[in-house]
Structure formats: C-alpha cells, structure tokens
Short mmCIF file of C-alpha atoms and ligand atoms in Angstrom, two decimals:
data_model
loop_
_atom_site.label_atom_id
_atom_site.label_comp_id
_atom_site.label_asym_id
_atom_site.label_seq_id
_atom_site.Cartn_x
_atom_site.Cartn_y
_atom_site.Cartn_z
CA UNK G 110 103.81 6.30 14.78
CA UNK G 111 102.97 9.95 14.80
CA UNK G 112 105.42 10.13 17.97
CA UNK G 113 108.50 9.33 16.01
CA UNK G 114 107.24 11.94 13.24
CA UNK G 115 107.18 14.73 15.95
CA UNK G 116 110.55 13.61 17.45
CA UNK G 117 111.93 14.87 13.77
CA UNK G 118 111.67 18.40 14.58
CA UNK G 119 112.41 19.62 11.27
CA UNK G 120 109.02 17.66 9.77
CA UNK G 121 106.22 19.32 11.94
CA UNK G 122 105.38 22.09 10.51
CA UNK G 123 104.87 19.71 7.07
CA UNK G 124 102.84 17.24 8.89
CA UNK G 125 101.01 20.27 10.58
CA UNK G 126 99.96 21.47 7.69
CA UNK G 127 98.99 18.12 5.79
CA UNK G 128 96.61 17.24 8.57
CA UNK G 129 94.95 20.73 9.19
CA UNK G 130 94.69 20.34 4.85
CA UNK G 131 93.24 17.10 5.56
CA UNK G 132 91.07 18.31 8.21
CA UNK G 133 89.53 21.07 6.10
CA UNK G 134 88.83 18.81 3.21
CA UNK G 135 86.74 16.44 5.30
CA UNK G 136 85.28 18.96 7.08
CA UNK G 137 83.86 20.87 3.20
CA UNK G 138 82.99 17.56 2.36
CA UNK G 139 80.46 16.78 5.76
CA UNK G 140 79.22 19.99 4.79
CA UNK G 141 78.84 20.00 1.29
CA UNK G 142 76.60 16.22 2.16
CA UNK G 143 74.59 18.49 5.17
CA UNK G 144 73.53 20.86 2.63
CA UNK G 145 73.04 18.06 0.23
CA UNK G 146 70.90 16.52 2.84
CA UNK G 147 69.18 19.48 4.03
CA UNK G 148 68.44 20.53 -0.04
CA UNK G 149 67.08 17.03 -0.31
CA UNK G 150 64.97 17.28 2.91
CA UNK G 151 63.48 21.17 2.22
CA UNK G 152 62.56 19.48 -0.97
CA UNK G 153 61.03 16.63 -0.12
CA UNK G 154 59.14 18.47 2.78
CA UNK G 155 57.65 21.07 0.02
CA UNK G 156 56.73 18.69 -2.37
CA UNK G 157 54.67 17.09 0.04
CA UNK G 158 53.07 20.19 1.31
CA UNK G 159 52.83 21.30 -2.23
CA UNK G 160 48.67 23.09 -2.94
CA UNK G 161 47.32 21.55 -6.16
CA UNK G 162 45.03 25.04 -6.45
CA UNK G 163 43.27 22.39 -9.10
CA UNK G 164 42.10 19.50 -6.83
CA UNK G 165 38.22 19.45 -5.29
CA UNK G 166 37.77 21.10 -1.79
CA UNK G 167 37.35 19.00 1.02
CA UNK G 168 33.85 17.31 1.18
CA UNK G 169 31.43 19.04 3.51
CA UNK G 170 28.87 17.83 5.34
CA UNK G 171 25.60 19.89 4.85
CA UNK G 172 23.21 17.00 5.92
CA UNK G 173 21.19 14.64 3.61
CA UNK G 174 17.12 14.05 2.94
CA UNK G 175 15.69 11.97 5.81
CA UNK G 176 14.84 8.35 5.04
CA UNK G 177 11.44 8.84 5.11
CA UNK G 178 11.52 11.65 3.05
CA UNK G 179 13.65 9.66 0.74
CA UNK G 180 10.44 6.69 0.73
CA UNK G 181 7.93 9.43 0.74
CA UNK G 182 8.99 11.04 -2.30
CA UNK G 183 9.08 7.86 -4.09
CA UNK G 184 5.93 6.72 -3.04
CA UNK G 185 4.16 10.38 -4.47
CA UNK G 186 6.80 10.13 -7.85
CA UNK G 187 4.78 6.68 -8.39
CA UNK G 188 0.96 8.29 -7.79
CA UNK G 189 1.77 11.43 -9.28
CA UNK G 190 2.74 9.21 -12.87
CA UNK G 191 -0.55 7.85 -12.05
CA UNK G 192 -2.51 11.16 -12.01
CA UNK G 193 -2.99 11.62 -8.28
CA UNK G 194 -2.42 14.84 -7.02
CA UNK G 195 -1.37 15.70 -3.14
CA UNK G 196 -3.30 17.10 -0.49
CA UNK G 197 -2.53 18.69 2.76
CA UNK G 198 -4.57 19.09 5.80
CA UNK G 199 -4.89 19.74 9.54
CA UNK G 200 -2.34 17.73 12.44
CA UNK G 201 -5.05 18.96 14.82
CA UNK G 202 -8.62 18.54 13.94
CA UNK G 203 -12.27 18.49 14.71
CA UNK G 204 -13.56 14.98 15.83
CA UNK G 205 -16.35 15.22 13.53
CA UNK G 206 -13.29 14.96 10.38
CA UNK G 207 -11.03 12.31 12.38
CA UNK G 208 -13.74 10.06 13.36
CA UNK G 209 -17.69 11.31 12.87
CA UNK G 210 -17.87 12.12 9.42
CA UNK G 211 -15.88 8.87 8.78
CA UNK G 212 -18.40 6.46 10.93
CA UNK G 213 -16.76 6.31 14.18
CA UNK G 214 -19.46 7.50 16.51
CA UNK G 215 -18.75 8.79 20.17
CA UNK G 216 -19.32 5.22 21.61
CA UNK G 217 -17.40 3.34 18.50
CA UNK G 218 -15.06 0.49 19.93
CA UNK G 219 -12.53 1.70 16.88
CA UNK G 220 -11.86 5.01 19.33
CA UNK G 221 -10.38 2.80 22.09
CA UNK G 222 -7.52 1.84 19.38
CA UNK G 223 -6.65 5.18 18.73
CA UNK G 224 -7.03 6.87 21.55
CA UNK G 225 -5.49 10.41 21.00
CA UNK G 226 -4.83 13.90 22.51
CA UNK G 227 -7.42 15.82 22.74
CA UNK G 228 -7.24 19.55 22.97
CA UNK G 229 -10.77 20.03 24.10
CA UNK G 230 -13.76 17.41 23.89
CA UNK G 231 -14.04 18.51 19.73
CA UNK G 232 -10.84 18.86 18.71
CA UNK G 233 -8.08 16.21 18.71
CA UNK G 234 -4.58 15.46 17.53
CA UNK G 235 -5.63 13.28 13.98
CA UNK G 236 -4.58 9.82 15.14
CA UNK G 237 -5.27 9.06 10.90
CA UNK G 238 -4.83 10.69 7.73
CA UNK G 239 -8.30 9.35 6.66
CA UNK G 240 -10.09 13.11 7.85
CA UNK G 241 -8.51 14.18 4.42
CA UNK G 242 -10.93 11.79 2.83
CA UNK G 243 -13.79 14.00 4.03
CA UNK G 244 -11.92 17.12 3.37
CA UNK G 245 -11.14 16.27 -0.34
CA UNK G 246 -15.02 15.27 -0.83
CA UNK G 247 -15.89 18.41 0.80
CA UNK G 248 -13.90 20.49 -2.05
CA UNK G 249 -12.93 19.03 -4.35
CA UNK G 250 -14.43 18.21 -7.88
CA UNK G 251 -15.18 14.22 -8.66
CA UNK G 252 -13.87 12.49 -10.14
CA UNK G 253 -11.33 12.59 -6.94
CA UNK G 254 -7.47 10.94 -6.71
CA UNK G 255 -5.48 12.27 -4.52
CA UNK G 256 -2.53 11.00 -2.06
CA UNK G 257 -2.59 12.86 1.86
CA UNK G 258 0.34 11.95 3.01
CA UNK G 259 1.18 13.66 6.85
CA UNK G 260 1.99 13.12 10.43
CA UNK G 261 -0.93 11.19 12.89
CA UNK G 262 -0.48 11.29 16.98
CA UNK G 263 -1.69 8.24 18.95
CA UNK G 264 -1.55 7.74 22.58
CA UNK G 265 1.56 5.05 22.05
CA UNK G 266 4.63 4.33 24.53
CA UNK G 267 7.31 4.39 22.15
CA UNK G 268 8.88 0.99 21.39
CA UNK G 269 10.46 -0.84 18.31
CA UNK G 270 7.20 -0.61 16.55
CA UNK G 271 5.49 1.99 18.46
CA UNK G 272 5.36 6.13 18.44
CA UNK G 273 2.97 8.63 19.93
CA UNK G 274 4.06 10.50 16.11
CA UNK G 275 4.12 8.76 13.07
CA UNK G 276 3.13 9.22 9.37
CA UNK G 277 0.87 8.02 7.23
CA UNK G 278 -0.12 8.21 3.72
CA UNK G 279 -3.99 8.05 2.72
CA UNK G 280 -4.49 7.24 -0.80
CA UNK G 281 -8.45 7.74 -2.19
CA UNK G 282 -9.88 7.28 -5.82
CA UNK G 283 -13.77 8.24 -6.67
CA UNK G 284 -15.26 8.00 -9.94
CA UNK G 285 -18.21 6.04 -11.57
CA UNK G 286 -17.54 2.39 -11.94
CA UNK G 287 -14.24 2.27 -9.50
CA UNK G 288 -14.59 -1.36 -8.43
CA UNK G 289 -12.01 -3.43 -5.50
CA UNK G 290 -10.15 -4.31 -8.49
CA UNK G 291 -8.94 -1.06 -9.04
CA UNK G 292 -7.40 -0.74 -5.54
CA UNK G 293 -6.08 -4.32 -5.61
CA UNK G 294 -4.50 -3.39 -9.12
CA UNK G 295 -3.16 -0.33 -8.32
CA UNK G 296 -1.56 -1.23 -4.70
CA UNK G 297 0.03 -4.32 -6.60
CA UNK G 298 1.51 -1.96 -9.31
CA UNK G 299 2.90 1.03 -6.78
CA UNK G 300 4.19 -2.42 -4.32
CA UNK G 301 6.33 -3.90 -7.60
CA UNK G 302 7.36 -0.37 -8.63
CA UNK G 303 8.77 0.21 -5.34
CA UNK G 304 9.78 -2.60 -3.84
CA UNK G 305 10.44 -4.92 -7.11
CA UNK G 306 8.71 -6.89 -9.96
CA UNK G 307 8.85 -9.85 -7.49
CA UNK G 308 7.47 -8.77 -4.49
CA UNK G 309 4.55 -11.02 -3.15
CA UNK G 310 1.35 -9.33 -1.67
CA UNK G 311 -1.65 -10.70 0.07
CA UNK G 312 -5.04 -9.17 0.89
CA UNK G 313 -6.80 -10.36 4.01
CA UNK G 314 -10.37 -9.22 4.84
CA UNK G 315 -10.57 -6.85 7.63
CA UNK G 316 -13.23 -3.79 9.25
CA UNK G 317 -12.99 -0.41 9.04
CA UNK G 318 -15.99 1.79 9.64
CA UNK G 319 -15.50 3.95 7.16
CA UNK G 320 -14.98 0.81 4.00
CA UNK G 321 -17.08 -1.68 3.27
CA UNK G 322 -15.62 -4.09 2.06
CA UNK G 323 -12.11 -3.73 4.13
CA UNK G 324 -9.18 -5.32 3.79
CA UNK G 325 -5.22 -5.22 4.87
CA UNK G 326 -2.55 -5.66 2.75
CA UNK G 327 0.88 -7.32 3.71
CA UNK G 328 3.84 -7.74 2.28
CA UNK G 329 6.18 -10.89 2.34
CA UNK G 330 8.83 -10.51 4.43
CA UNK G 331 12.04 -9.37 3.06
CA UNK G 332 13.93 -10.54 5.25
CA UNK G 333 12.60 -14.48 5.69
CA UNK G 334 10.65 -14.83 2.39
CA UNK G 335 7.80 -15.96 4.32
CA UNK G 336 9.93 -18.38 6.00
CA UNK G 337 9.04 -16.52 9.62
CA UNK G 338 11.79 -14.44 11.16
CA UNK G 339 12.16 -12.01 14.25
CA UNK G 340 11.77 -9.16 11.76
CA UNK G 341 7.81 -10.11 10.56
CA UNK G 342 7.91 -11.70 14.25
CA UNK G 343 7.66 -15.04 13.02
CA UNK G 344 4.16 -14.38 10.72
CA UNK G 345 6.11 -14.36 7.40
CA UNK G 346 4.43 -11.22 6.31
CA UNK G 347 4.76 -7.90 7.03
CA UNK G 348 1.19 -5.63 7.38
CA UNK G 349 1.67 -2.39 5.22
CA UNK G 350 -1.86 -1.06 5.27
CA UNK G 351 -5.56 -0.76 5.49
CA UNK G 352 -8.07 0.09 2.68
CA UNK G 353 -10.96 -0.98 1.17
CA UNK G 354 -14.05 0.66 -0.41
CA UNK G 355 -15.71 3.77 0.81
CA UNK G 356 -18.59 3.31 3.05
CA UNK G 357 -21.70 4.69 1.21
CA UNK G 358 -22.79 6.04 4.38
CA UNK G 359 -19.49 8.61 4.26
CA UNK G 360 -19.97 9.17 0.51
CA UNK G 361 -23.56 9.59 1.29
CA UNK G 362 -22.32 12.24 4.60
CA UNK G 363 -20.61 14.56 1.87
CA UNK G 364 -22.93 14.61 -0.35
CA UNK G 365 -22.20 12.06 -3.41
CA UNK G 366 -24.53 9.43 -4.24
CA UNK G 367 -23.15 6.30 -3.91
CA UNK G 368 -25.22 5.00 -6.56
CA UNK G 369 -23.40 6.67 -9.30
CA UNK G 370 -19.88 7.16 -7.86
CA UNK G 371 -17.73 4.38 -5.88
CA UNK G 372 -14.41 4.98 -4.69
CA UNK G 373 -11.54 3.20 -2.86
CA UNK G 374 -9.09 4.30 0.02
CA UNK G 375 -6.06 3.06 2.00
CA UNK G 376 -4.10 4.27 4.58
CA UNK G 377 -0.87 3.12 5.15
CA UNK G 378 2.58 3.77 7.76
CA UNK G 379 5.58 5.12 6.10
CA UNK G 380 7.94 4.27 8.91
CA UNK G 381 6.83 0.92 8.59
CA UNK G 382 6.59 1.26 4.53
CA UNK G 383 10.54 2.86 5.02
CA UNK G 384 11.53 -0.12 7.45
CA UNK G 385 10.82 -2.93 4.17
CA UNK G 386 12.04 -0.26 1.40
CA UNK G 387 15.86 0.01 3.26
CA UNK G 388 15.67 -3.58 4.51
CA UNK G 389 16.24 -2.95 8.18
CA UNK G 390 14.64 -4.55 11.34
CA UNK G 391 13.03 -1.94 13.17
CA UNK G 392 12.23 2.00 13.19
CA UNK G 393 15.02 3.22 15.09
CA UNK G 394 17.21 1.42 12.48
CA UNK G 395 16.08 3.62 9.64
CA UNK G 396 18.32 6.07 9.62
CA UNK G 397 21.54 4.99 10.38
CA UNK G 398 22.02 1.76 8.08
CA UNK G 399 20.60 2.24 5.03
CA UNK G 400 23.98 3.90 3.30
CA UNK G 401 25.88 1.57 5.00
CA UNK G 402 24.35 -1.58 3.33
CA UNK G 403 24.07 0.35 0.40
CA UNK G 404 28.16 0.74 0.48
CA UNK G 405 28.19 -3.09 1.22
CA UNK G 406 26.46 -3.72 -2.16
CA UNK G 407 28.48 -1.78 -4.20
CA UNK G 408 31.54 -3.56 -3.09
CA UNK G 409 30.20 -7.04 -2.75
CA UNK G 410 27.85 -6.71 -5.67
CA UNK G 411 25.15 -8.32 -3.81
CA UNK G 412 21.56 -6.23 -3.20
CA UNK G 413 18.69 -7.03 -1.06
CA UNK G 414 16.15 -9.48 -2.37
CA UNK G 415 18.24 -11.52 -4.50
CA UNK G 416 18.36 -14.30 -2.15
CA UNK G 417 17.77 -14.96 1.83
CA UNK G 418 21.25 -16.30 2.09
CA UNK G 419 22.53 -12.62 0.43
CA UNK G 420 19.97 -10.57 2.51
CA UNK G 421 21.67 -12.01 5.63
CA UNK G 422 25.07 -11.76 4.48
CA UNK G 423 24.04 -8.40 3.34
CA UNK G 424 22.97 -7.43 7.32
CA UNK G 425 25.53 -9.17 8.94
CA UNK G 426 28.52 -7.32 7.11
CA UNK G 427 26.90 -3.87 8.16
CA UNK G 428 25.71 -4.38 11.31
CA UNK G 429 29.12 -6.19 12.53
CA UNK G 430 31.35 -3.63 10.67
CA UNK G 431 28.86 -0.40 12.51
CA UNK G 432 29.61 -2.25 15.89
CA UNK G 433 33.29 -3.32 15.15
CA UNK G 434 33.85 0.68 14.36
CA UNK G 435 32.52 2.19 17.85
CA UNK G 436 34.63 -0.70 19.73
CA UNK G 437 37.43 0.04 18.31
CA UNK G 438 36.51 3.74 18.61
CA UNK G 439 36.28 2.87 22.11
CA UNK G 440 39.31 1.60 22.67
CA UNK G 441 39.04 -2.31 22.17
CA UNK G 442 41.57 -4.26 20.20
CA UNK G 443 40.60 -7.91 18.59
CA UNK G 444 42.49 -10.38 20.47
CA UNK G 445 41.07 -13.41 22.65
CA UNK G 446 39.49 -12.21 25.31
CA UNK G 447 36.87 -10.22 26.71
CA UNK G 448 35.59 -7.64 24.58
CA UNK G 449 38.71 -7.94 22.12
CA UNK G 450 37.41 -11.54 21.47
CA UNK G 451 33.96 -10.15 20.60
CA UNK G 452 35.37 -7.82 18.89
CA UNK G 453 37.26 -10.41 16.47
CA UNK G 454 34.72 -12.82 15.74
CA UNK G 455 32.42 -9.56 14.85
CA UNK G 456 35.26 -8.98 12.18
CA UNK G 457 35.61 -12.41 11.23
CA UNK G 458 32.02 -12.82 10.82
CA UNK G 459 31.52 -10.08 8.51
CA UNK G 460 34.93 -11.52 6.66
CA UNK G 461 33.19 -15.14 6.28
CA UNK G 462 30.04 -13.45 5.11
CA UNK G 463 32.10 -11.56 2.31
CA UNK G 464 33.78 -14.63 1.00
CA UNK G 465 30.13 -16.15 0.86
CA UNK G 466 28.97 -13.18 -1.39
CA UNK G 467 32.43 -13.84 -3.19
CA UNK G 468 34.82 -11.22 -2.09
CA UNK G 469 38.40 -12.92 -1.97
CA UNK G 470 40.34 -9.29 -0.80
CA UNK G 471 40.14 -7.50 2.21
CA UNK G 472 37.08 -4.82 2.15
CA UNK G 473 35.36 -4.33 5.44
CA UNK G 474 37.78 -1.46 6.18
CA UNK G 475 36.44 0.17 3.01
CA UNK G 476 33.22 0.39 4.21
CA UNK G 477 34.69 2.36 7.55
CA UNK G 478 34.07 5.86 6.10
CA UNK G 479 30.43 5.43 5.23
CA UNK G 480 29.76 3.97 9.31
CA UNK G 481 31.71 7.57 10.29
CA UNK G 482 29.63 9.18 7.63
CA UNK G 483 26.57 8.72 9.23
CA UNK G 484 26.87 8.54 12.76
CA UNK G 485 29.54 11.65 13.03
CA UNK G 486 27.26 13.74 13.85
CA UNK G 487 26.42 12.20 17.40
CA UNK G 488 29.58 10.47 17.91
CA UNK G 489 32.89 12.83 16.33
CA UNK G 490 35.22 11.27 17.62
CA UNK G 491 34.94 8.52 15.37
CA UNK G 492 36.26 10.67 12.65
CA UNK G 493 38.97 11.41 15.05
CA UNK G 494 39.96 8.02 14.70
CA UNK G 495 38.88 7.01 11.21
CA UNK G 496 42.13 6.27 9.90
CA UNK G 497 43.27 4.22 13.37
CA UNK G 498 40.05 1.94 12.87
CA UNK G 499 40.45 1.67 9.50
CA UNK G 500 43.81 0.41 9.88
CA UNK G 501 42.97 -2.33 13.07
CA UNK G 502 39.94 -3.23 10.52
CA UNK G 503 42.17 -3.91 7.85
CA UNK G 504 45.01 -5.17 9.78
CA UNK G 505 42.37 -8.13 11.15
CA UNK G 506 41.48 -8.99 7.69
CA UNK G 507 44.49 -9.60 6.03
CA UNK G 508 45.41 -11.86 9.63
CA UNK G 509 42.54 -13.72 8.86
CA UNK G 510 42.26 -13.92 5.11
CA UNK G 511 45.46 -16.64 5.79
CA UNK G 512 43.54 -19.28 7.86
CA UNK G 513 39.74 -18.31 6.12
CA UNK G 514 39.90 -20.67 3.43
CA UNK G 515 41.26 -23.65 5.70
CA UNK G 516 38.18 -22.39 7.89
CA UNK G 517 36.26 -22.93 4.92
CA UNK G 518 37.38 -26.16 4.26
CA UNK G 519 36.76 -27.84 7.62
CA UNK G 520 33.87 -26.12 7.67
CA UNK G 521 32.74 -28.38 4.25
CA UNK G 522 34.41 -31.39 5.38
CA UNK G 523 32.19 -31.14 8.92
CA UNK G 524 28.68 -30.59 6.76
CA UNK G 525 29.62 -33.38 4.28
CA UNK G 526 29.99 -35.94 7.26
CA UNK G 527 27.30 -34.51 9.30
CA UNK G 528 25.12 -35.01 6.21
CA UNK G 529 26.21 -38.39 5.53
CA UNK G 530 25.25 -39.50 8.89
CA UNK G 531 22.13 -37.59 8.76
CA UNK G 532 22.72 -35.10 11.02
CA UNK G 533 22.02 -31.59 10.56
CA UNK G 534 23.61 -29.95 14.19
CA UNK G 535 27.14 -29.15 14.67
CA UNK G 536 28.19 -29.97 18.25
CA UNK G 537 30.88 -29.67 20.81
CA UNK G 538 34.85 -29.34 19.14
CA UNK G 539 33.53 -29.02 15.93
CA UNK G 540 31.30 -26.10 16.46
CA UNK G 541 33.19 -24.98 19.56
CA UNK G 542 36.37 -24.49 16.65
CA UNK G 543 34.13 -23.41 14.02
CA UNK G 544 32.86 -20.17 15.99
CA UNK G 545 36.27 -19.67 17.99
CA UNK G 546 38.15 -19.30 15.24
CA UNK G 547 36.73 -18.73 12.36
CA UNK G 548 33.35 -16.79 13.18
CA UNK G 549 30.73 -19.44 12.28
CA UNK G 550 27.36 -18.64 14.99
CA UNK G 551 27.74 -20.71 18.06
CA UNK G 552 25.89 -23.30 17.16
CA UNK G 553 24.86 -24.29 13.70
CA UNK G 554 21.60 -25.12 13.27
CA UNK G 555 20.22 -26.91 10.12
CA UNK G 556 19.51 -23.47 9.06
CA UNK G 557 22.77 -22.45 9.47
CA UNK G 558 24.12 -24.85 7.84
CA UNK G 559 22.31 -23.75 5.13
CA UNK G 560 23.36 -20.04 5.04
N1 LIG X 682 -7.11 5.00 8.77
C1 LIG X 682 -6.92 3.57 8.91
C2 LIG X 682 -5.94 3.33 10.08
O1 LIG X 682 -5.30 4.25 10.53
C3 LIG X 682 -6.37 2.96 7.64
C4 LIG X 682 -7.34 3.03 6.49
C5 LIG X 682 -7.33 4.08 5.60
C6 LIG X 682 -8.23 1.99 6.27
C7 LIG X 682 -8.20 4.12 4.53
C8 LIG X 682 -9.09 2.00 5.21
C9 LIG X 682 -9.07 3.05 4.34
O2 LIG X 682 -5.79 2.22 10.54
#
C-alpha cells in the first residue's frame, strides 16, 4: 500500500513526482475534453441560430377579403361575362323610390314586412335594393341590364337568420321581347356557374307588387339534398330570391311602354347566397369556417357536394377540430371525464370521420394552424399555444389510430347483425361502447347507420 511506499524514505520524492505527473496529465486531458465539449456545444448552438439571409420573412397577417365580398365578386364576375353592368345608389332614400314608384302604396300590406327606419315621413332607410330599378329606368338608356348590388336596413332583431343590415343584390333586364324564360334561363346558368353544374333549382309562384308574374327561387339544400335537415329547417330547399317580371304599371311610372319593352328583375340576399356558396349553417358561421373546411379538403381530398355522407364528414372534421382547439386552448386535456371526455370523443369523432373520407395517418393536427389563422385576431392566445395544441391534437390521434380500426370492425360486425335481424337502431352496450370509445353519435339511428 502507499503506506509502506512512504515508510521507504528514500522513494518519496520519486513517487511524489510520478503522481503530481500523473495528476497533471489527467487534469490536460479533462480539459482538453471541456474545450472539446464546449467547441462542440458553441457550435452546435450557432448552427442552430445560424440567419439563412435567403429564406422568406415570416408570414404577416394584413387581413383577407370578407366572405361576402369574396361571393359578391363572383356573383358580378358571372353578370359582368354576361353584359350587365353595376349600379350604385342611395342606403337612405325617398319612399316614393323604395316603395311608391315600385307599387307599394302608403296603405300596402307589403310595408308591414319591411318595416324600416324612417328618417322623416319621406325618407327611409331602403329596406330593398329594388329603388335602383326605378333609378336605372329613370337614366339610363334601354335596352337596360344592370346588377345593384348594396346594403338594405329592416326593422329585424338579429338572430341566426335575421339582421336589421343586410345585402342584397337586384338584378333587372329590359329590352323588346324579354320573356320569363329569360330570367328562368339566366338564374339557372349564374346558379350552376356558381354553385355547380348539378345544382337543382325550383321556381314557385309568389307576389310582389312591383312583378307580375312573381316567383321565388330556391335552391336544394346542400347540406340534406332535399332530404330535410336543420340547415333548410327541415323544407329541403333553401329560398335564394324573389323576381319575376316587371309590373307594367312601374314600366308604365317611368315612362316605357310596356307594349314594346318587357323586362325581368330579382332580388336576392347575399348573406344567405354566401351561407350555401361556403357550405355553412347559419350567418354568423360565415366567416370563420370557410378556410377551415377548405384546409379539410385539401388534405382529405373530399369537397362539398360530392356526396351527403362527405358533406357531413366534411362539417364534422372542422367544426370538432375549431372546438377541440379553444378547449385545449383553455386548458382541457382529453381523458375520461368531464370536459376532457368531451373533449376526446370531439377528437375521435373528427378521426372516425377522416378514415370514412379515407385518411389512414394522423391529420387533424394539420389543420390546427388554419383554426388559429382565423380566429387570432379575437382570441391570440391561441397562437400562444399553437404548437402545445398541435401537439395534444396529434398526440390523441396517433393513441387512437391503434384501437380505430378494431372500432371499425365492431362497428361492421354490429350493422351486419342488426341488419340481419332487421333492425336498424343500435342500443344499450353496443351503442353505449360504440360512442364511449370510439366516437360513433350516441345513438345510431338508421341514418346513422348510414353515414
Ligand atoms: N325586393 C324584393 C324583396 O326584398 C325581392 C324582389 C326583387 C322581388 C326584384 C322581385 C323582383 O323581397
């Protein structure tokens, strides 16, 4: 031991110096590995804070054209091809344009329906665009086709459907020989150019005081495909507008015989007009989704009005994945219970509905940034978190992409029995496991089943 070695007097200044020698050599080599270390980790920490002068700037957000706007513009693209030209009037005008000149006497039931504002006994808020029929007669040459399209005021409590402001777009055509036919042909034509070659319309008769004859025109629901749905409130059609043919007595009122010259007019709601173009349920819903689904169907693949089944897979992967994002913004985790367990079957929901439009990875998490996107604005702090929701999103994917498919499979195994005994309504366990644990509704209906 090193006590005998020091007992030998004569060896300790050799041993001495052997073990400082030793000392110093392990003690260059610790420091030669520090700096080796330290080298490595200055390096590594510069490479990752390295500028690429070369890459894009940061996106920023300067805003984006209203939804309306987005339908409006559209809409006029479509007339303009078709030799319309627009025209701009008054928001407040004389009750002789808004409801006189176009038949509506002082005593007229059609003033109880749109009551207005008035700013003295003659002059009013417009609750129509139909006062720029007048005003186009009144100066402009015939033949006349122009497109008015402008805000109207009513005397509405705001609702789902309902606004004391809205818009509306009058459309009016005179010339010799214009017949119904040429508004029925050329609704039909601006309906398929905007909305589709397949969409279905229907013309029901209907009064106006300033058309005779008058009709509305609807739209089949594109949600329920006529089926009936909370969205068309159960009528299977939606009710875009009013038109029909110019009363004689207003062509008459500006001065154009209506012996020689016929014309047609319609006056329709772009909110509502907006609400079927983006494929949402109501007004308010306008402006947040629309990019949202969009972002849905460029990942899935699937777009509105392929099928019902993809229209409500379409729906129920955006509006699940907008809500899922403010929970977890707010501080909820999936688990199973309380809000957590809303929270999951919200996720595994939208999940299911991907697999049914044929999406085997994970993907809802992609579709994060475009829910921030458009709703920053109001709520910031889910930017603050984008990356934390993205990653609980993703994290309750992958979890459930392992027991999906078996999901899937009980799920077939249930319908094939049910079917074979002629039964079309899941029930107690079944369902009960169904929704619990693999986000089928609560209880599946027949048309559920179908979906
Ligand atoms: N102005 C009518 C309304 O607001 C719609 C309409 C316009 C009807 C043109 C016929 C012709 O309900």
């Amino acid at each position: 031991g090193l006590g005998d070695v020091y007992k030998r007097q004569e060896e300790r200044p050799v041993v001495g110096q052997l073990i400082n020698d030793v000392r110093a050599e392990i003690e260059t080599i610790i420091d030669k590995q520090k700096k080796l270390i330290e080298q490595a980790a200055l390096e590594k920490k510069l490479e990752a804070e390295t500028i690429d002068v070369t890459l894009p700037g940061e996106d920023v957000v300067i805003g984006k054209k209203h939804p309306l706007n987005i339908v409006l513009d559209e809409f006029k693209e479509i007339f303009l091809g078709m030799g319309f030209s627009i025209a701009e009037g008054p928001e407040v005008e004389l009750d002789h344009y808004n409801f006189e000149a176009l038949n509506i006497p002082k005593d007229h039931p059609a003033r109880d329906t749109q009551d207005t504002f008035y700013i003295s006994d003659n002059v009013v808020l417009r609750t129509q665009t139909s006062p720029m029929q007048i005003h186009a007669m009144e100066t402009r040459e015939l033949p006349i086709r122009i497109l008015a399209p402008g805000r109207v005021y009513r005397k509405d409590e705001v609702d789902a459907t309902h606004s004391p402001m809205f818009h509306q777009i009058e459309g009016m055509a005179i010339d010799k020989g214009i017949t119904m036919a040429d508004l029925k042909g050329t609704l039909n034509e601006v309906v398929r150019q905007l909305y589709g070659e397949h969409t279905v319309t229907r013309f029901r008769p209907h009064h106006f005081p300033f058309t005779e004859p008058s009709c509305e025109m609807d739209i089949q629901c594109h949600k329920c495909h006529g089926a009936g749905c909370p969205t068309c409130k159960g009528e299977g059609w939606i009710e875009v507008l009013g038109a029909g043919m110019i009363h004689p007595k207003v062509l008459e009122g500006c001065g154009i015989d209506s012996t020689v010259y016929s014309g047609w007019a319609f006056g329709m709601g772009l909110e509502r007009l907006a609400v079927v173009c983006q494929g949402v349920d109501s007004l308010f819903d306008v402006d947040t989704v629309m990019h949202i689904t969009n972002k849905v169907s460029e990942i899935t693949g699937a777009h509105y009005g392929e099928s019902n089944a993809r229209d409500v897979s379409l729906r129920i992967i955006t509006d699940h994945i907008r809500s899922a994002s403010f929970m977890i913004c707010d501080g909820v985790l999936p688990s199973n219970e309380g809000r957590g367990y809303v929270l999951r079957r919200l996720l595994r929901r939208a999940a299911r509905h991907g697999k049914l439009l044929g999406v085997n990875e994970p993907f809802l998490y992609q579709v994060v940034d475009t829910v921030i996107h458009e709703n920053e604005c109001q709520y910031p702090e889910l930017r603050e978190k984008q990356s934390y929701i993205t990653r609980v999103i993703r994290t309750e994917e992958e979890n459930f992409a392992k027991t999906i498919d078996g999901g899937m499979k009980i799920f077939a195994d249930l319908l094939a029995e049910h079917k074979a005994k002629g039964e079309m309504q899941f029930s107690g366990k079944d369902a009960f496991k169904l929704y619990d644990t693999y986000g089928f509704p609560v209880d599946l209906t027949e048309e559920m089943v179908q979906d």
